[in-house]
XYZ file of N, CA and C in Angstrom:
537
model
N 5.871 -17.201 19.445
C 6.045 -17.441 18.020
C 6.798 -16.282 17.372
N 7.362 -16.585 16.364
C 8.699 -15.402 15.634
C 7.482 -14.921 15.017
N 7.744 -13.208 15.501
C 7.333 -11.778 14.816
C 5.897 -11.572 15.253
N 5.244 -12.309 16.290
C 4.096 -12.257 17.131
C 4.156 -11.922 18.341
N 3.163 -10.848 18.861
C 3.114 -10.174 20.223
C 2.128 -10.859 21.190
N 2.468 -11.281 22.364
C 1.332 -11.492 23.236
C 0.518 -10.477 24.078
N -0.794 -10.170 23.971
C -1.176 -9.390 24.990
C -1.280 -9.449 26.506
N -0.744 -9.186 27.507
C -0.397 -8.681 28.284
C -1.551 -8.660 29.480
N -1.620 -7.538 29.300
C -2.432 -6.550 29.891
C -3.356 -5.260 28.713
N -4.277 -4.822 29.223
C -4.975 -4.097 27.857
C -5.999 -2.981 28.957
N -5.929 -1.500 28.443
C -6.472 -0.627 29.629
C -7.235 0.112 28.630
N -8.951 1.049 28.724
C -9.359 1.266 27.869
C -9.051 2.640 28.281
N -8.600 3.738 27.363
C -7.964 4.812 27.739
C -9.453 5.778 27.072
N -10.263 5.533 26.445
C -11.329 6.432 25.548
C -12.116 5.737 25.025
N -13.226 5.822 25.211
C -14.530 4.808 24.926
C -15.905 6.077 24.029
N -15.173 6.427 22.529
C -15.819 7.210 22.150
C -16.905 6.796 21.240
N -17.731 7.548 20.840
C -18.566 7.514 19.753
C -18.222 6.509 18.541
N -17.341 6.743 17.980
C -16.535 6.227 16.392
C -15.239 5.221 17.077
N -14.368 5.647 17.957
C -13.031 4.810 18.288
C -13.073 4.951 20.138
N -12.223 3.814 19.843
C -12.196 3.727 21.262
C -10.324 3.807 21.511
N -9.834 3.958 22.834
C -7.885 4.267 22.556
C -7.810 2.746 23.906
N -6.793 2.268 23.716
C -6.572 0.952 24.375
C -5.192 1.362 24.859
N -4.722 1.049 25.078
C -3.382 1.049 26.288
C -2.713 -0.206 26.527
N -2.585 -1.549 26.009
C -1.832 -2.807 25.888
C -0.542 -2.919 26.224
N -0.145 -3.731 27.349
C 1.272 -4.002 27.505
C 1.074 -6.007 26.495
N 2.589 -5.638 26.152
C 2.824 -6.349 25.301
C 4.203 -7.467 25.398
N 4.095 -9.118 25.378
C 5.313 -9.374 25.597
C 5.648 -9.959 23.926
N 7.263 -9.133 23.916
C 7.738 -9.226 22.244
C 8.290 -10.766 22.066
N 8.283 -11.021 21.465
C 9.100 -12.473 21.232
C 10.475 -12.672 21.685
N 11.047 -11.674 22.120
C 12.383 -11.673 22.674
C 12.043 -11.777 24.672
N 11.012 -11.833 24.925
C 10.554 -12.437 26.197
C 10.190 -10.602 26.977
N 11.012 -9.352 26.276
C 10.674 -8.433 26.930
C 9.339 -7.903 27.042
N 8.796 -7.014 27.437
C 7.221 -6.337 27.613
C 7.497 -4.747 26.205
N 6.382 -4.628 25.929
C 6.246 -3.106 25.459
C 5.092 -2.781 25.540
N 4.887 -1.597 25.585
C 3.721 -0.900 25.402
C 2.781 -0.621 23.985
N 1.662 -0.720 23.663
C 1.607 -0.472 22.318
C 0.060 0.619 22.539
N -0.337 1.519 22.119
C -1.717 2.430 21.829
C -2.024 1.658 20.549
N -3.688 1.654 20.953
C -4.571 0.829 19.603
C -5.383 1.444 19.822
N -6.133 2.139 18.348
C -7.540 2.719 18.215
C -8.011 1.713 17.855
N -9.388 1.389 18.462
C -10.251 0.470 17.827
C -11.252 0.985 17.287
N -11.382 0.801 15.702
C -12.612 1.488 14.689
C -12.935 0.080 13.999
N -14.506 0.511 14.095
C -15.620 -0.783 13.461
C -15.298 -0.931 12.175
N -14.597 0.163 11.552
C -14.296 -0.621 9.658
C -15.002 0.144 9.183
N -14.782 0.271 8.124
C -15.819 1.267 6.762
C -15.602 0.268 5.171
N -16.475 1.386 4.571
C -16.485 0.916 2.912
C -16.274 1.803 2.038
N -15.956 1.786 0.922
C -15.613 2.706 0.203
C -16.223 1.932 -1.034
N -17.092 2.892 -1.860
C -17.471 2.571 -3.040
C -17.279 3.326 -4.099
N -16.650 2.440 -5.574
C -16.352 3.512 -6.631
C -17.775 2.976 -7.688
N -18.475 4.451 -7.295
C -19.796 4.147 -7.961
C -19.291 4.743 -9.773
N -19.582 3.476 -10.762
C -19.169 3.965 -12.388
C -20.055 3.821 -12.971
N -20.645 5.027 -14.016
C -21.448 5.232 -14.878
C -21.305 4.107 -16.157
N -21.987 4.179 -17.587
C -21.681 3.528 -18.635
C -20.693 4.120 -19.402
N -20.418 5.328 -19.283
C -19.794 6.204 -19.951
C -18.397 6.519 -18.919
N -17.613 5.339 -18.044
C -16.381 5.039 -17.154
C -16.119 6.295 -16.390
N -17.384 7.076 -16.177
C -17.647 8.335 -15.373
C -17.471 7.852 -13.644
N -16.754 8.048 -12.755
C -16.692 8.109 -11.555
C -17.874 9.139 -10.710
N -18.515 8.506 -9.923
C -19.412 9.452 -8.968
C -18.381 9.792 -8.024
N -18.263 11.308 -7.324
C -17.188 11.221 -6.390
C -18.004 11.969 -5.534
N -17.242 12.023 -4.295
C -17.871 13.565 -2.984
C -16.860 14.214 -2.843
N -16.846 15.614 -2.412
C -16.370 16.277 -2.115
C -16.736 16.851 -0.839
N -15.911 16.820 0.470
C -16.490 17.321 1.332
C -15.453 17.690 2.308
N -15.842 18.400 3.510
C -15.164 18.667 4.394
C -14.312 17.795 5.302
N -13.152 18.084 5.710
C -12.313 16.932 6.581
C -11.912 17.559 7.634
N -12.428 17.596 8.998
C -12.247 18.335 10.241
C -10.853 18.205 10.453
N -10.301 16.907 10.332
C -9.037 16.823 10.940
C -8.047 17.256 10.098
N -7.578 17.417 8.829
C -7.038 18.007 7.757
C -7.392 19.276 7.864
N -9.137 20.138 8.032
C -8.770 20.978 7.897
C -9.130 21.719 6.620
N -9.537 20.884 5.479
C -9.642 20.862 3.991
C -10.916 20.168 3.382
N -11.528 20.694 2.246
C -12.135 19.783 1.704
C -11.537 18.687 0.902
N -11.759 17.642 1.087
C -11.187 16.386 0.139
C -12.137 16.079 -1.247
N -11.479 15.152 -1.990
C -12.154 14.637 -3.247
C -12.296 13.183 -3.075
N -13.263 12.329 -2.589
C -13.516 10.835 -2.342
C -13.940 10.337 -2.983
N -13.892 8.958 -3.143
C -15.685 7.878 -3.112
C -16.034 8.062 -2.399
N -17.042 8.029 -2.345
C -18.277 7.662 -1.303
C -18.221 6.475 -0.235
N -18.251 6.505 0.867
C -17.730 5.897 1.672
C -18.425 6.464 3.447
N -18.601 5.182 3.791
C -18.860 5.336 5.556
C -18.845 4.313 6.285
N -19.088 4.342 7.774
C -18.049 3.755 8.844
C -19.559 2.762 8.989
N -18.603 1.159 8.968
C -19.924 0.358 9.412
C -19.981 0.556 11.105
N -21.319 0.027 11.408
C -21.443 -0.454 12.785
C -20.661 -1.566 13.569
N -20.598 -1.303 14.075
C -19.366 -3.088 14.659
C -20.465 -4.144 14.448
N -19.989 -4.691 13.952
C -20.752 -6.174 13.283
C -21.512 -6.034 12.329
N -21.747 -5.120 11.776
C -22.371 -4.906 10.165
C -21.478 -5.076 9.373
N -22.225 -5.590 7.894
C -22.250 -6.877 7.039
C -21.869 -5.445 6.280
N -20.202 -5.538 5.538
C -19.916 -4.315 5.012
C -20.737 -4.116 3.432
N -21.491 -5.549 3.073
C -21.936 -5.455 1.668
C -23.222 -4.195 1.718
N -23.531 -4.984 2.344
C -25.211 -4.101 3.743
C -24.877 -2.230 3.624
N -23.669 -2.250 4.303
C -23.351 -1.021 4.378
C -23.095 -0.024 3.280
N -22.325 -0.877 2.438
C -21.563 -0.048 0.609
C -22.763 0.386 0.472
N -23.917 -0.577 0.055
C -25.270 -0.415 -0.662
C -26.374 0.915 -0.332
N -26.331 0.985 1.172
C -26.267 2.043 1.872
C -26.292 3.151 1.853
N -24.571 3.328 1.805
C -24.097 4.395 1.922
C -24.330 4.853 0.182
N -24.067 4.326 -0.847
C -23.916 4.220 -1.986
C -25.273 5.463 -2.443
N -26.341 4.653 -1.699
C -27.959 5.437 -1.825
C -27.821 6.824 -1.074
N -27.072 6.871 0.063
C -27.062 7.969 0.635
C -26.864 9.013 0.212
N -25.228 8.847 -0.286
C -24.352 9.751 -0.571
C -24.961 10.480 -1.916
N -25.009 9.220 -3.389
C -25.004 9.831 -4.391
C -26.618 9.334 -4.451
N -27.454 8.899 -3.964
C -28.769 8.156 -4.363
C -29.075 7.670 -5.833
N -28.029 6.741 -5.687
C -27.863 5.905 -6.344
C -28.156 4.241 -6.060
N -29.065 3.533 -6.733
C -29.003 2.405 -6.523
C -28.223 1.636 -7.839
N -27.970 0.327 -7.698
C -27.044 -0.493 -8.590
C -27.434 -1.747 -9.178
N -27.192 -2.486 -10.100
C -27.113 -3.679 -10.555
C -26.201 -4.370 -10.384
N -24.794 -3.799 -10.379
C -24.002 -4.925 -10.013
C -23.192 -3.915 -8.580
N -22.427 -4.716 -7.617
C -21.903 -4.832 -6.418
C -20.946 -5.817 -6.198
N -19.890 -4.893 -7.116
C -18.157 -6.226 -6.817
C -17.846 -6.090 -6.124
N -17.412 -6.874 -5.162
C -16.000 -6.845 -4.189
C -14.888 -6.042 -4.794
N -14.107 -5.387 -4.397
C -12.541 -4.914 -5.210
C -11.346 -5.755 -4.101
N -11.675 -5.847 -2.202
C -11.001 -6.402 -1.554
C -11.152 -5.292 -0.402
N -10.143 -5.316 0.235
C -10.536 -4.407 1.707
C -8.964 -4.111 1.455
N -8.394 -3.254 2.452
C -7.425 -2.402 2.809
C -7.491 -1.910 4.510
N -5.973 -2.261 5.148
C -5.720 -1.558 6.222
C -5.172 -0.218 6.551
N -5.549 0.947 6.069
C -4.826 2.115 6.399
C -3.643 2.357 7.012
N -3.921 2.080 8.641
C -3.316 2.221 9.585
C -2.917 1.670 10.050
N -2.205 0.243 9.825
C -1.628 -1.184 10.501
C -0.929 -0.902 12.010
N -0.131 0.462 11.989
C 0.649 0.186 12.948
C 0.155 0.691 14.575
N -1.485 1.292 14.244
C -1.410 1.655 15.771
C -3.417 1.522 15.482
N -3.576 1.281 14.612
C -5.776 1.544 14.058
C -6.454 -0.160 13.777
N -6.907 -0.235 14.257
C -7.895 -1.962 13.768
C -8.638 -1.708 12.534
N -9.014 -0.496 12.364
C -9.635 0.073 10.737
C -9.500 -0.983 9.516
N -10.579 -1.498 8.971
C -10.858 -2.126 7.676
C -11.300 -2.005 6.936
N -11.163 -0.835 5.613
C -11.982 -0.338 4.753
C -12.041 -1.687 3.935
N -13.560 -1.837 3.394
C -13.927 -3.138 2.418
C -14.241 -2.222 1.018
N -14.036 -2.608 -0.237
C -13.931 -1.506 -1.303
C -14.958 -2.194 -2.483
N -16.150 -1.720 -3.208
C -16.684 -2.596 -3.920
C -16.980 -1.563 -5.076
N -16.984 -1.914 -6.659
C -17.254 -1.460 -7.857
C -19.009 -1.844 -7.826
N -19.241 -0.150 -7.985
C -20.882 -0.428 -8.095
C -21.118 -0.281 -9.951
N -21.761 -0.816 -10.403
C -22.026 -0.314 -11.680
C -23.826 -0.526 -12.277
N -24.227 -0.398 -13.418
C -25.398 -0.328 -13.837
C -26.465 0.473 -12.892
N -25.663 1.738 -12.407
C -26.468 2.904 -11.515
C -27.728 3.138 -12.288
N -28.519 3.472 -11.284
C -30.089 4.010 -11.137
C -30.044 5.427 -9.895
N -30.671 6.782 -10.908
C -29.888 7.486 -10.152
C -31.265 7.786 -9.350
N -31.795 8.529 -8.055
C -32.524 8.278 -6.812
C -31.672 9.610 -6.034
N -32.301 9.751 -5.171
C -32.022 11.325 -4.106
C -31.319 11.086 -3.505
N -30.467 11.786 -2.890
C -29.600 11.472 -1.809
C -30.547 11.304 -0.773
N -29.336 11.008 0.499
C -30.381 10.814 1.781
C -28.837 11.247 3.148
N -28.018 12.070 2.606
C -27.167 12.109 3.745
C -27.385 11.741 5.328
N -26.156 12.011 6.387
C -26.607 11.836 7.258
C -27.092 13.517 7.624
N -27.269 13.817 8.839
C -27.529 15.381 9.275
C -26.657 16.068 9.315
N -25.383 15.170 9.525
C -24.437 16.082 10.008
C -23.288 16.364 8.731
N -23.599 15.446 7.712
C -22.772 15.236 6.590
C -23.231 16.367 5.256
N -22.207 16.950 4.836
C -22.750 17.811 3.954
C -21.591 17.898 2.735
N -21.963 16.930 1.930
C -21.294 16.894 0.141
C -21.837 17.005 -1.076
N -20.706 17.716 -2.145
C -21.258 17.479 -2.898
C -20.782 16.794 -4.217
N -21.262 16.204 -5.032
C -21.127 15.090 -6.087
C -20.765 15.601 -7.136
N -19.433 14.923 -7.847
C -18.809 15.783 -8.565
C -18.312 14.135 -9.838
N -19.174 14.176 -10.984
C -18.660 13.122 -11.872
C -17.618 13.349 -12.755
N -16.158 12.485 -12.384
C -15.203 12.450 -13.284
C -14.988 11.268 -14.179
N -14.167 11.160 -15.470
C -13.922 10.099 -15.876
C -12.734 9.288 -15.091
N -13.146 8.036 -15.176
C -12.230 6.981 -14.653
C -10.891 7.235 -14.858
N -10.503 7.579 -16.254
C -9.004 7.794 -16.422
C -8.289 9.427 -16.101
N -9.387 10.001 -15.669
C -8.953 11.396 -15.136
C -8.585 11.805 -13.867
N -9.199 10.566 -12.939
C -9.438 10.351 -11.530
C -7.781 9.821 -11.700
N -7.919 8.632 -12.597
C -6.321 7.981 -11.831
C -5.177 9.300 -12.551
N -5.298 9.732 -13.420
C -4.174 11.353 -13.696
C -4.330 11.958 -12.063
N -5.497 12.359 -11.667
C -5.229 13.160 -10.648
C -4.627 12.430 -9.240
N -5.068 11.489 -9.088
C -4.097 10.052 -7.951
C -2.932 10.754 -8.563
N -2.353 10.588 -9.397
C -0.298 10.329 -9.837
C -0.083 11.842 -9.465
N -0.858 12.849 -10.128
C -0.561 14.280 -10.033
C -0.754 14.886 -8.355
N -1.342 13.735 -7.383
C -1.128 14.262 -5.710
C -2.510 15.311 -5.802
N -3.297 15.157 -6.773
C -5.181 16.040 -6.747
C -5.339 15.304 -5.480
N -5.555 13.614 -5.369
C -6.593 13.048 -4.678
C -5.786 12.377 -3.583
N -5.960 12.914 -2.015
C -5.384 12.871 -1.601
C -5.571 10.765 -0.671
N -6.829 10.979 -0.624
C -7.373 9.822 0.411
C -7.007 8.383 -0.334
N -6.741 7.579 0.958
C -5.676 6.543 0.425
C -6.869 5.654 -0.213
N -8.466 5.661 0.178
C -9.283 4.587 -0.115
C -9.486 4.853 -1.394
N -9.675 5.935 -1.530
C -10.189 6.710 -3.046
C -8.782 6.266 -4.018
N -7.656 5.877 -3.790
C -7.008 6.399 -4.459
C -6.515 4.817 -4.666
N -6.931 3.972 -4.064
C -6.291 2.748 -4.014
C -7.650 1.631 -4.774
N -8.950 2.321 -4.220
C -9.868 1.816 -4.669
C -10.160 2.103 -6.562
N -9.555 3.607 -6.762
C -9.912 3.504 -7.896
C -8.817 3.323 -8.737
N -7.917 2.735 -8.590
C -6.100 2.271 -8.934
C -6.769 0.685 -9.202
N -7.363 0.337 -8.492
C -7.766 -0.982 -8.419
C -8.743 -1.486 -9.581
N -10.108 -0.348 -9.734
C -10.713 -0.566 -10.980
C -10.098 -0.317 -12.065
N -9.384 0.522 -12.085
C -8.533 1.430 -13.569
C -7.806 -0.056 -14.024
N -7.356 -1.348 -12.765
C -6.401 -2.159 -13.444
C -7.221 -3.048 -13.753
N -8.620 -3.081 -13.140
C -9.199 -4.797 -13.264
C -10.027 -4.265 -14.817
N -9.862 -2.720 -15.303
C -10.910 -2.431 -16.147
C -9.982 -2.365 -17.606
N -8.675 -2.598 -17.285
C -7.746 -2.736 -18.687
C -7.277 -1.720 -18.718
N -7.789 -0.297 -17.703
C -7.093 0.608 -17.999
C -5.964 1.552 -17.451
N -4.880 0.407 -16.602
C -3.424 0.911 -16.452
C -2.780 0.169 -16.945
């Protein structure tokens, strides 16, 4: 079929904790073979938890692979086959211990199309109830409340670097009247 790959052959090159690396020979629609590398990751969520007062809950935390602390939502990696609503709600309590009244969908996002299976799912928490955190052990942030329209200044101004954070809260700023 035009602009569709057949798989081949498929070799598991890393069978880790979080991703696994695949190795796929591939035949292109032009009848030749290629090679393609695929990380396979179970998906995550990203939640933009908002106060009454269009206050953003955010984290701030360390990023091994950057190197840097980042400025996020709140956000973590489901289990393979967990129910990402299951998970937002979750993580939501974890991070900021926060529970909610309402739990929108915003939509999901692929990061990495060209080489990651990654599916961040993105949901607007609102009518917070605020509750303790509960991190994981190894996770260590801390919670930093901005306003909604200060968050998207710092998106345009290159502050916030992460594409979920930055797409997720681009997304409320438009469904909320305010871009």
């Amino acid at each position: 079929m035009h602009l569709e790959e057949k798989t081949i052959s498929s070799e598991m090159m890393y069978d880790g904790k979080i991703i696994k690396l695949l190795r796929d020979s591939v035949e292109l629609e032009n009848g030749k073979t290629a090679l393609r590398e695929v990380i396979k990751h179970p998906g995550g969520v990203g939640i933009v938890p908002l106060d009454e007062d269009n206050n953003v809950l955010m984290v701030r935390q360390f990023r091994y692979p950057h190197g840097k602390v980042l400025l996020e939502i709140p956000a973590g990696k489901l289990e393979y086959g967990e129910n990402p609503r299951e998970c937002g709600l979750r993580e939501l309590k974890e991070e900021t211990g926060c529970t909610c009244d309402s739990f929108e969908y915003l939509g999901n996002l692929i990061p990495t199309p060209a080489y990651d299976t990654e599916v961040i799912h993105m949901y607007l928490a609102r009518g917070l109830h605020s509750g303790e955190q509960n991190p994981d052990e190894d996770e260590f942030l801390e919670i930093e409340k901005i306003p909604l329209e200060k968050a998207v200044e710092m998106i345009m101004n290159n502050e916030i670097a992460d594409a979920k954070t930055q797409i997720a809260l681009l997304k409320t700023a438009k469904m909320l009247g305010n871009l």
